[in-house]
Short mmCIF file of N, CA, C and O in Angstrom, two decimals:
data_model
loop_
_atom_site.label_atom_id
_atom_site.label_comp_id
_atom_site.label_asym_id
_atom_site.label_seq_id
_atom_site.Cartn_x
_atom_site.Cartn_y
_atom_site.Cartn_z
N VAL A 219 -70.29 -19.92 2.93
CA VAL A 219 -69.91 -18.53 3.14
C VAL A 219 -70.55 -17.64 2.09
O VAL A 219 -71.00 -16.55 2.39
N SER A 220 -70.63 -18.10 0.83
CA SER A 220 -71.15 -17.23 -0.22
C SER A 220 -72.61 -16.85 -0.01
O SER A 220 -73.04 -15.80 -0.45
N SER A 221 -73.38 -17.68 0.68
CA SER A 221 -74.80 -17.37 0.89
C SER A 221 -74.99 -16.11 1.73
O SER A 221 -75.98 -15.40 1.55
N ILE A 222 -74.07 -15.80 2.64
CA ILE A 222 -74.22 -14.60 3.45
C ILE A 222 -73.89 -13.33 2.65
O ILE A 222 -74.21 -12.24 3.08
N LEU A 223 -73.28 -13.49 1.49
CA LEU A 223 -72.95 -12.33 0.65
C LEU A 223 -74.02 -12.04 -0.39
O LEU A 223 -73.91 -11.07 -1.12
N VAL A 224 -75.05 -12.86 -0.45
CA VAL A 224 -76.13 -12.64 -1.41
C VAL A 224 -77.01 -11.51 -0.88
O VAL A 224 -77.49 -11.55 0.25
N SER A 225 -77.17 -10.49 -1.68
CA SER A 225 -78.02 -9.37 -1.30
C SER A 225 -78.60 -8.74 -2.56
O SER A 225 -78.13 -8.98 -3.66
N LYS A 226 -79.61 -7.93 -2.36
CA LYS A 226 -80.25 -7.27 -3.49
C LYS A 226 -80.51 -5.82 -3.11
O LYS A 226 -80.93 -5.53 -1.99
N ALA A 227 -80.26 -4.93 -4.04
CA ALA A 227 -80.51 -3.51 -3.80
C ALA A 227 -82.01 -3.25 -3.86
O ALA A 227 -82.78 -4.08 -4.33
N SER A 228 -82.41 -2.07 -3.43
CA SER A 228 -83.82 -1.71 -3.45
C SER A 228 -84.31 -1.62 -4.90
O SER A 228 -83.53 -1.53 -5.85
N ALA A 229 -85.63 -1.63 -5.06
CA ALA A 229 -86.25 -1.60 -6.39
C ALA A 229 -85.82 -0.38 -7.19
O ALA A 229 -85.74 -0.43 -8.42
N TYR A 230 -85.52 0.73 -6.52
CA TYR A 230 -85.08 1.96 -7.21
C TYR A 230 -83.90 1.66 -8.13
O TYR A 230 -83.84 2.15 -9.26
N TRP A 231 -82.94 0.87 -7.64
CA TRP A 231 -81.71 0.63 -8.38
C TRP A 231 -81.90 -0.34 -9.54
O TRP A 231 -81.01 -0.49 -10.37
N GLU A 232 -83.09 -0.97 -9.63
CA GLU A 232 -83.38 -1.82 -10.79
C GLU A 232 -83.61 -0.98 -12.04
O GLU A 232 -83.51 -1.49 -13.16
N THR A 233 -83.91 0.31 -11.87
CA THR A 233 -84.13 1.20 -13.02
C THR A 233 -83.20 2.42 -12.99
O THR A 233 -83.46 3.41 -13.65
N HIS A 234 -82.13 2.34 -12.22
CA HIS A 234 -81.17 3.44 -12.13
C HIS A 234 -79.75 2.91 -11.97
O HIS A 234 -79.52 1.95 -11.24
N TYR A 235 -78.80 3.54 -12.65
CA TYR A 235 -77.38 3.32 -12.38
C TYR A 235 -76.85 4.50 -11.58
O TYR A 235 -75.89 4.38 -10.83
N HIS A 236 -77.45 5.69 -11.79
CA HIS A 236 -77.06 6.93 -11.12
C HIS A 236 -78.31 7.56 -10.51
O HIS A 236 -79.41 7.39 -11.03
N PHE A 237 -78.13 8.34 -9.45
CA PHE A 237 -79.26 9.03 -8.83
C PHE A 237 -79.97 9.91 -9.85
O PHE A 237 -79.33 10.65 -10.60
N GLY A 238 -81.29 9.82 -9.89
CA GLY A 238 -82.10 10.71 -10.71
C GLY A 238 -82.04 10.47 -12.20
O GLY A 238 -82.65 11.21 -12.97
N LYS A 239 -81.32 9.46 -12.66
CA LYS A 239 -81.20 9.21 -14.10
C LYS A 239 -81.69 7.79 -14.39
O LYS A 239 -81.00 6.83 -14.08
N LYS A 240 -82.89 7.71 -14.98
CA LYS A 240 -83.50 6.41 -15.23
C LYS A 240 -82.73 5.62 -16.28
O LYS A 240 -82.15 6.18 -17.20
N SER A 241 -82.75 4.31 -16.13
CA SER A 241 -82.11 3.41 -17.08
C SER A 241 -83.04 2.23 -17.32
O SER A 241 -84.01 2.03 -16.58
N PRO A 242 -82.77 1.41 -18.34
CA PRO A 242 -83.57 0.20 -18.54
C PRO A 242 -83.47 -0.70 -17.31
O PRO A 242 -82.46 -0.71 -16.61
N LYS A 243 -84.52 -1.47 -17.06
CA LYS A 243 -84.55 -2.36 -15.90
C LYS A 243 -83.44 -3.40 -16.01
O LYS A 243 -83.18 -3.95 -17.08
N HIS A 244 -82.77 -3.65 -14.90
CA HIS A 244 -81.67 -4.61 -14.85
C HIS A 244 -81.61 -5.25 -13.48
O HIS A 244 -82.22 -4.77 -12.52
N SER A 245 -80.87 -6.31 -13.35
CA SER A 245 -80.72 -7.01 -12.08
C SER A 245 -79.78 -6.25 -11.17
O SER A 245 -78.78 -5.68 -11.62
N CYS A 246 -80.07 -6.26 -9.87
CA CYS A 246 -79.22 -5.57 -8.89
C CYS A 246 -78.59 -6.54 -7.91
O CYS A 246 -78.20 -6.16 -6.81
N GLU A 247 -78.49 -7.78 -8.28
CA GLU A 247 -77.92 -8.79 -7.38
C GLU A 247 -76.45 -9.01 -7.72
O GLU A 247 -76.03 -8.87 -8.86
N PHE A 248 -75.70 -9.36 -6.69
CA PHE A 248 -74.32 -9.78 -6.91
C PHE A 248 -74.35 -11.08 -7.71
O PHE A 248 -75.07 -12.00 -7.36
N GLY A 249 -73.57 -11.15 -8.75
CA GLY A 249 -73.45 -12.40 -9.48
C GLY A 249 -72.47 -13.33 -8.78
O GLY A 249 -71.79 -12.94 -7.81
N SER A 250 -72.38 -14.55 -9.25
CA SER A 250 -71.50 -15.52 -8.60
C SER A 250 -70.04 -15.10 -8.65
O SER A 250 -69.28 -15.34 -7.69
N LEU A 251 -69.62 -14.44 -9.74
CA LEU A 251 -68.22 -13.98 -9.80
C LEU A 251 -67.96 -12.84 -8.81
O LEU A 251 -66.89 -12.79 -8.19
N ALA A 252 -68.92 -11.94 -8.64
CA ALA A 252 -68.76 -10.86 -7.68
C ALA A 252 -68.68 -11.42 -6.26
O ALA A 252 -67.88 -10.95 -5.44
N ILE A 253 -69.48 -12.43 -5.98
CA ILE A 253 -69.44 -13.05 -4.65
C ILE A 253 -68.09 -13.74 -4.45
O ILE A 253 -67.46 -13.58 -3.40
N ALA A 254 -67.64 -14.47 -5.46
CA ALA A 254 -66.34 -15.15 -5.36
C ALA A 254 -65.22 -14.13 -5.16
O ALA A 254 -64.34 -14.32 -4.32
N ASN A 255 -65.25 -13.02 -5.91
CA ASN A 255 -64.22 -11.98 -5.76
C ASN A 255 -64.26 -11.36 -4.37
O ASN A 255 -63.21 -11.04 -3.79
N SER A 256 -65.44 -11.19 -3.81
CA SER A 256 -65.55 -10.66 -2.45
C SER A 256 -64.93 -11.62 -1.44
O SER A 256 -64.23 -11.19 -0.51
N ILE A 257 -65.16 -12.90 -1.64
CA ILE A 257 -64.57 -13.90 -0.75
C ILE A 257 -63.05 -13.90 -0.90
O ILE A 257 -62.31 -13.90 0.09
N ILE A 258 -62.58 -13.88 -2.15
CA ILE A 258 -61.14 -13.90 -2.43
C ILE A 258 -60.43 -12.69 -1.81
O ILE A 258 -59.34 -12.82 -1.26
N ASN A 259 -61.07 -11.52 -1.91
CA ASN A 259 -60.39 -10.28 -1.51
C ASN A 259 -60.72 -9.78 -0.11
O ASN A 259 -60.10 -8.82 0.35
N THR A 260 -61.67 -10.42 0.59
CA THR A 260 -61.98 -9.98 1.96
C THR A 260 -61.96 -11.13 2.95
O THR A 260 -61.23 -11.09 3.93
N VAL A 261 -62.76 -12.15 2.71
CA VAL A 261 -62.90 -13.24 3.68
C VAL A 261 -61.60 -14.03 3.82
O VAL A 261 -61.11 -14.24 4.94
N ILE A 262 -61.03 -14.44 2.71
CA ILE A 262 -59.82 -15.27 2.77
C ILE A 262 -58.63 -14.53 3.36
O ILE A 262 -57.94 -15.07 4.23
N PRO A 263 -58.35 -13.28 2.97
CA PRO A 263 -57.25 -12.57 3.64
C PRO A 263 -57.48 -12.42 5.15
O PRO A 263 -56.53 -12.50 5.93
N PHE A 264 -58.74 -12.20 5.55
CA PHE A 264 -59.03 -12.11 6.97
C PHE A 264 -58.71 -13.43 7.68
O PHE A 264 -58.06 -13.44 8.72
N LEU A 265 -59.18 -14.56 7.11
CA LEU A 265 -58.91 -15.86 7.72
C LEU A 265 -57.41 -16.14 7.79
O LEU A 265 -56.90 -16.62 8.81
N PHE A 266 -56.71 -15.83 6.71
CA PHE A 266 -55.27 -16.07 6.67
C PHE A 266 -54.54 -15.23 7.72
O PHE A 266 -53.71 -15.74 8.48
N THR A 267 -54.88 -13.94 7.79
CA THR A 267 -54.24 -13.04 8.76
C THR A 267 -54.58 -13.45 10.18
O THR A 267 -53.71 -13.43 11.07
N TYR A 268 -55.82 -13.83 10.41
CA TYR A 268 -56.23 -14.30 11.73
C TYR A 268 -55.38 -15.51 12.13
O TYR A 268 -54.87 -15.59 13.24
N GLY A 269 -55.24 -16.46 11.21
CA GLY A 269 -54.44 -17.65 11.48
C GLY A 269 -52.99 -17.31 11.77
O GLY A 269 -52.39 -17.85 12.71
N LYS A 270 -52.41 -16.41 11.00
CA LYS A 270 -51.01 -16.00 11.23
C LYS A 270 -50.86 -15.29 12.57
O LYS A 270 -49.91 -15.56 13.31
N THR A 271 -51.78 -14.40 12.87
CA THR A 271 -51.71 -13.62 14.11
C THR A 271 -51.84 -14.51 15.35
O THR A 271 -51.19 -14.27 16.36
N HIS A 272 -52.67 -15.54 15.24
CA HIS A 272 -52.92 -16.42 16.38
C HIS A 272 -52.16 -17.75 16.30
O HIS A 272 -52.49 -18.70 17.00
N ASN A 273 -51.15 -17.80 15.43
CA ASN A 273 -50.35 -19.01 15.25
C ASN A 273 -51.23 -20.25 15.04
O ASN A 273 -50.97 -21.32 15.59
N ASP A 274 -52.26 -20.08 14.24
CA ASP A 274 -53.20 -21.15 13.93
C ASP A 274 -52.95 -21.62 12.49
O ASP A 274 -53.56 -21.12 11.54
N GLU A 275 -52.03 -22.56 12.35
CA GLU A 275 -51.65 -23.03 11.02
C GLU A 275 -52.82 -23.67 10.29
O GLU A 275 -52.94 -23.56 9.07
N ALA A 276 -53.71 -24.33 11.01
CA ALA A 276 -54.88 -24.94 10.39
C ALA A 276 -55.75 -23.88 9.72
O ALA A 276 -56.30 -24.10 8.63
N MET A 277 -55.87 -22.71 10.34
CA MET A 277 -56.68 -21.63 9.77
C MET A 277 -56.02 -21.07 8.51
O MET A 277 -56.70 -20.83 7.52
N THR A 278 -54.70 -20.88 8.53
CA THR A 278 -54.03 -20.37 7.33
C THR A 278 -54.12 -21.38 6.20
O THR A 278 -54.36 -21.01 5.05
N GLU A 279 -53.99 -22.66 6.51
CA GLU A 279 -54.11 -23.70 5.48
C GLU A 279 -55.53 -23.75 4.93
O GLU A 279 -55.73 -23.95 3.73
N ARG A 280 -56.50 -23.56 5.81
CA ARG A 280 -57.90 -23.56 5.37
C ARG A 280 -58.17 -22.40 4.42
O ARG A 280 -58.86 -22.56 3.41
N ALA A 281 -57.62 -21.23 4.74
CA ALA A 281 -57.79 -20.06 3.87
C ALA A 281 -57.21 -20.34 2.49
O ALA A 281 -57.84 -20.04 1.47
N LEU A 282 -56.02 -20.92 2.44
CA LEU A 282 -55.40 -21.23 1.15
C LEU A 282 -56.17 -22.31 0.41
O LEU A 282 -56.32 -22.26 -0.82
N ALA A 283 -56.72 -23.28 1.14
CA ALA A 283 -57.51 -24.35 0.51
C ALA A 283 -58.78 -23.78 -0.12
O ALA A 283 -59.21 -24.24 -1.18
N PHE A 284 -59.37 -22.76 0.53
CA PHE A 284 -60.56 -22.11 -0.06
C PHE A 284 -60.24 -21.56 -1.44
O PHE A 284 -61.06 -21.63 -2.35
N LEU A 285 -59.04 -20.99 -1.60
CA LEU A 285 -58.66 -20.41 -2.89
C LEU A 285 -58.65 -21.45 -4.00
O LEU A 285 -58.93 -21.12 -5.15
N THR A 286 -58.33 -22.70 -3.68
CA THR A 286 -58.30 -23.73 -4.71
C THR A 286 -59.71 -24.17 -5.10
O THR A 286 -59.87 -24.85 -6.12
N GLN A 287 -60.70 -23.78 -4.32
CA GLN A 287 -62.09 -24.17 -4.60
C GLN A 287 -62.89 -23.08 -5.30
O GLN A 287 -64.04 -23.28 -5.65
N LEU A 288 -62.29 -21.92 -5.48
CA LEU A 288 -62.98 -20.79 -6.10
C LEU A 288 -62.45 -20.55 -7.51
O LEU A 288 -61.29 -20.83 -7.80
N PRO A 289 -63.30 -20.00 -8.39
CA PRO A 289 -62.83 -19.71 -9.74
C PRO A 289 -61.81 -18.58 -9.73
O PRO A 289 -61.80 -17.76 -8.80
N PRO A 290 -60.96 -18.50 -10.74
CA PRO A 290 -59.98 -17.41 -10.79
C PRO A 290 -60.68 -16.08 -11.00
O PRO A 290 -61.78 -16.02 -11.57
N GLU A 291 -60.04 -15.02 -10.54
CA GLU A 291 -60.57 -13.69 -10.83
C GLU A 291 -60.51 -13.46 -12.34
O GLU A 291 -59.63 -13.98 -13.02
N LYS A 292 -61.45 -12.67 -12.84
CA LYS A 292 -61.44 -12.29 -14.25
C LYS A 292 -61.10 -10.81 -14.32
O LYS A 292 -61.89 -9.97 -13.89
N ASN A 293 -59.92 -10.51 -14.82
CA ASN A 293 -59.51 -9.12 -15.00
C ASN A 293 -58.45 -9.07 -16.09
O ASN A 293 -58.02 -10.10 -16.62
N GLY A 294 -58.05 -7.88 -16.44
CA GLY A 294 -57.10 -7.70 -17.54
C GLY A 294 -55.75 -8.36 -17.30
O GLY A 294 -55.12 -8.85 -18.25
N ILE A 295 -55.30 -8.39 -16.07
CA ILE A 295 -54.00 -8.99 -15.76
C ILE A 295 -54.06 -10.49 -15.96
O ILE A 295 -53.17 -11.08 -16.60
N ILE A 296 -55.10 -11.12 -15.46
CA ILE A 296 -55.24 -12.57 -15.62
C ILE A 296 -55.43 -12.92 -17.10
O ILE A 296 -54.88 -13.92 -17.58
N THR A 297 -56.13 -12.08 -17.84
CA THR A 297 -56.30 -12.31 -19.28
C THR A 297 -54.94 -12.28 -19.98
O THR A 297 -54.68 -13.11 -20.87
N LYS A 298 -54.05 -11.37 -19.58
CA LYS A 298 -52.70 -11.32 -20.18
C LYS A 298 -51.94 -12.62 -19.92
O LYS A 298 -51.26 -13.13 -20.81
N TRP A 299 -52.04 -13.14 -18.70
CA TRP A 299 -51.37 -14.41 -18.40
C TRP A 299 -51.93 -15.52 -19.29
O TRP A 299 -51.17 -16.31 -19.85
N LYS A 300 -53.25 -15.58 -19.40
CA LYS A 300 -53.87 -16.62 -20.23
C LYS A 300 -53.45 -16.48 -21.69
O LYS A 300 -53.19 -17.47 -22.36
N ASP A 301 -53.39 -15.23 -22.18
CA ASP A 301 -52.98 -14.98 -23.56
C ASP A 301 -51.55 -15.45 -23.83
O ASP A 301 -51.17 -15.69 -24.96
N ASN A 302 -50.76 -15.56 -22.77
CA ASN A 302 -49.38 -16.02 -22.89
C ASN A 302 -49.24 -17.51 -22.56
O ASN A 302 -48.14 -17.99 -22.29
N GLY A 303 -50.37 -18.22 -22.54
CA GLY A 303 -50.33 -19.67 -22.39
C GLY A 303 -50.28 -20.18 -20.97
O GLY A 303 -50.02 -21.36 -20.74
N ILE A 304 -50.52 -19.32 -19.99
CA ILE A 304 -50.49 -19.74 -18.59
C ILE A 304 -51.88 -20.21 -18.19
O ILE A 304 -52.87 -19.50 -18.36
N SER A 305 -51.96 -21.40 -17.63
CA SER A 305 -53.22 -21.96 -17.17
C SER A 305 -53.60 -21.34 -15.83
O SER A 305 -52.76 -21.21 -14.93
N VAL A 306 -54.86 -20.94 -15.70
CA VAL A 306 -55.35 -20.32 -14.47
C VAL A 306 -56.61 -21.07 -14.02
O VAL A 306 -57.72 -20.63 -14.25
N PRO A 307 -56.42 -22.22 -13.35
CA PRO A 307 -57.57 -23.06 -13.02
C PRO A 307 -58.39 -22.62 -11.81
O PRO A 307 -59.55 -23.01 -11.68
N ASP A 308 -57.80 -21.79 -10.92
CA ASP A 308 -58.51 -21.45 -9.69
C ASP A 308 -58.00 -20.13 -9.12
O ASP A 308 -57.07 -19.52 -9.65
N ALA A 309 -58.64 -19.69 -8.04
CA ALA A 309 -58.28 -18.42 -7.41
C ALA A 309 -56.89 -18.46 -6.77
O ALA A 309 -56.21 -17.44 -6.70
N PHE A 310 -56.47 -19.63 -6.31
CA PHE A 310 -55.12 -19.76 -5.74
C PHE A 310 -54.09 -19.36 -6.79
O PHE A 310 -53.18 -18.56 -6.53
N THR A 311 -54.26 -19.87 -8.00
CA THR A 311 -53.34 -19.56 -9.09
C THR A 311 -53.45 -18.10 -9.51
O THR A 311 -52.43 -17.42 -9.71
N SER A 312 -54.68 -17.59 -9.63
CA SER A 312 -54.83 -16.19 -10.07
C SER A 312 -54.22 -15.22 -9.06
O SER A 312 -53.61 -14.23 -9.44
N GLN A 313 -54.35 -15.52 -7.77
CA GLN A 313 -53.75 -14.65 -6.76
C GLN A 313 -52.23 -14.67 -6.86
O GLN A 313 -51.58 -13.63 -6.72
N GLY A 314 -51.67 -15.83 -7.11
CA GLY A 314 -50.22 -15.93 -7.30
C GLY A 314 -49.75 -15.15 -8.51
O GLY A 314 -48.74 -14.44 -8.46
N LEU A 315 -50.50 -15.25 -9.60
CA LEU A 315 -50.13 -14.54 -10.82
C LEU A 315 -50.28 -13.02 -10.65
O LEU A 315 -49.48 -12.26 -11.19
N LEU A 316 -51.29 -12.60 -9.90
CA LEU A 316 -51.43 -11.16 -9.61
C LEU A 316 -50.23 -10.66 -8.81
O LEU A 316 -49.73 -9.55 -9.05
N GLN A 317 -49.76 -11.46 -7.88
CA GLN A 317 -48.58 -11.09 -7.08
C GLN A 317 -47.33 -11.01 -7.97
O GLN A 317 -46.53 -10.07 -7.87
N LEU A 318 -47.16 -11.99 -8.85
CA LEU A 318 -46.02 -11.96 -9.77
C LEU A 318 -46.07 -10.72 -10.65
O LEU A 318 -45.05 -10.07 -10.89
N TYR A 319 -47.28 -10.39 -11.14
CA TYR A 319 -47.44 -9.21 -11.99
C TYR A 319 -47.00 -7.95 -11.24
O TYR A 319 -46.26 -7.12 -11.77
N THR A 320 -47.45 -7.83 -9.99
CA THR A 320 -47.11 -6.64 -9.19
C THR A 320 -45.61 -6.58 -8.89
O THR A 320 -44.99 -5.53 -9.01
N LYS A 321 -45.03 -7.72 -8.53
CA LYS A 321 -43.62 -7.74 -8.12
C LYS A 321 -42.66 -7.65 -9.31
O LYS A 321 -41.60 -7.02 -9.20
N TYR A 322 -43.00 -8.26 -10.42
CA TYR A 322 -42.07 -8.31 -11.55
C TYR A 322 -42.51 -7.50 -12.76
O TYR A 322 -41.77 -6.64 -13.23
N CYS A 323 -43.71 -7.75 -13.28
CA CYS A 323 -44.13 -7.10 -14.52
C CYS A 323 -44.21 -5.58 -14.38
O CYS A 323 -43.68 -4.85 -15.21
N GLU A 324 -44.90 -5.12 -13.33
CA GLU A 324 -45.03 -3.67 -13.14
C GLU A 324 -43.69 -2.99 -12.87
O GLU A 324 -43.54 -1.81 -13.14
N GLN A 325 -42.73 -3.73 -12.35
CA GLN A 325 -41.42 -3.18 -12.03
C GLN A 325 -40.45 -3.29 -13.21
O GLN A 325 -39.31 -2.85 -13.11
N GLY A 326 -40.89 -3.92 -14.31
CA GLY A 326 -40.01 -4.12 -15.45
C GLY A 326 -38.89 -5.10 -15.18
O GLY A 326 -37.82 -5.04 -15.78
N SER A 327 -39.13 -6.03 -14.26
CA SER A 327 -38.12 -7.01 -13.88
C SER A 327 -38.41 -8.39 -14.47
O SER A 327 -38.27 -9.41 -13.80
N CYS A 328 -38.79 -8.41 -15.73
CA CYS A 328 -39.22 -9.66 -16.37
C CYS A 328 -38.15 -10.74 -16.33
O CYS A 328 -38.45 -11.91 -16.12
N PHE A 329 -36.90 -10.37 -16.54
CA PHE A 329 -35.84 -11.38 -16.58
C PHE A 329 -35.47 -11.91 -15.20
O PHE A 329 -34.74 -12.88 -15.08
N HIS A 330 -35.98 -11.28 -14.16
CA HIS A 330 -35.78 -11.78 -12.80
C HIS A 330 -36.89 -12.75 -12.40
O HIS A 330 -36.84 -13.36 -11.34
N CYS A 331 -37.91 -12.86 -13.26
CA CYS A 331 -39.05 -13.76 -13.04
C CYS A 331 -38.90 -14.94 -13.99
O CYS A 331 -38.73 -14.76 -15.19
N ARG A 332 -38.94 -16.13 -13.45
CA ARG A 332 -38.75 -17.32 -14.29
C ARG A 332 -39.79 -17.41 -15.40
O ARG A 332 -39.47 -17.73 -16.54
N ILE A 333 -41.05 -17.10 -15.09
CA ILE A 333 -42.12 -17.14 -16.10
C ILE A 333 -41.91 -16.07 -17.13
O ILE A 333 -42.01 -16.30 -18.35
N GLY A 334 -41.60 -14.84 -16.69
CA GLY A 334 -41.36 -13.74 -17.62
C GLY A 334 -40.19 -14.04 -18.56
O GLY A 334 -40.24 -13.74 -19.75
N HIS A 335 -39.17 -14.63 -18.01
CA HIS A 335 -37.99 -14.99 -18.81
C HIS A 335 -38.39 -15.97 -19.92
O HIS A 335 -37.99 -15.81 -21.08
N ILE A 336 -39.18 -16.96 -19.58
CA ILE A 336 -39.63 -17.97 -20.58
C ILE A 336 -40.51 -17.31 -21.64
O ILE A 336 -40.32 -17.54 -22.84
N ILE A 337 -41.45 -16.47 -21.21
CA ILE A 337 -42.36 -15.81 -22.17
C ILE A 337 -41.58 -14.93 -23.12
O ILE A 337 -41.79 -14.95 -24.34
N LEU A 338 -40.63 -14.14 -22.60
CA LEU A 338 -39.86 -13.24 -23.46
C LEU A 338 -38.95 -14.01 -24.42
O LEU A 338 -38.71 -13.56 -25.54
N ASN A 339 -38.46 -15.15 -24.01
CA ASN A 339 -37.61 -15.93 -24.89
C ASN A 339 -38.38 -16.61 -26.01
O ASN A 339 -37.80 -16.99 -27.02
N LYS A 340 -39.70 -16.77 -25.84
CA LYS A 340 -40.56 -17.35 -26.89
C LYS A 340 -40.74 -16.38 -28.04
O LYS A 340 -40.90 -16.77 -29.17
N LYS A 341 -40.75 -15.07 -27.71
CA LYS A 341 -41.10 -14.04 -28.71
C LYS A 341 -39.93 -13.66 -29.55
O LYS A 341 -38.90 -13.74 -29.60
#
């Protein structure tokens, strides 16, 4: 799947970040992390939703299995989990942790989250 996401911008963008403003020459290709993030945030949700909509459990399981084969997303939220001693071996785990962050951390409901409760009791 990742091979279909490989693309390169025109030569113009190798020396520009903004229209009309030259910059040092740089690569304009999606890196492996950008491709993985595109798969995590577009392809897999589509497969999962398709499976749910069509009662195709094999498709939903396949979508979830893909997440275990991809690297975790790299962002500030995942870095916070890692800084607190949480292992993030794959995209399946990072997606779960992003959901926990949205449901509990952003809502200030740390003591309603088992992980948040443990982290806060350590400090």
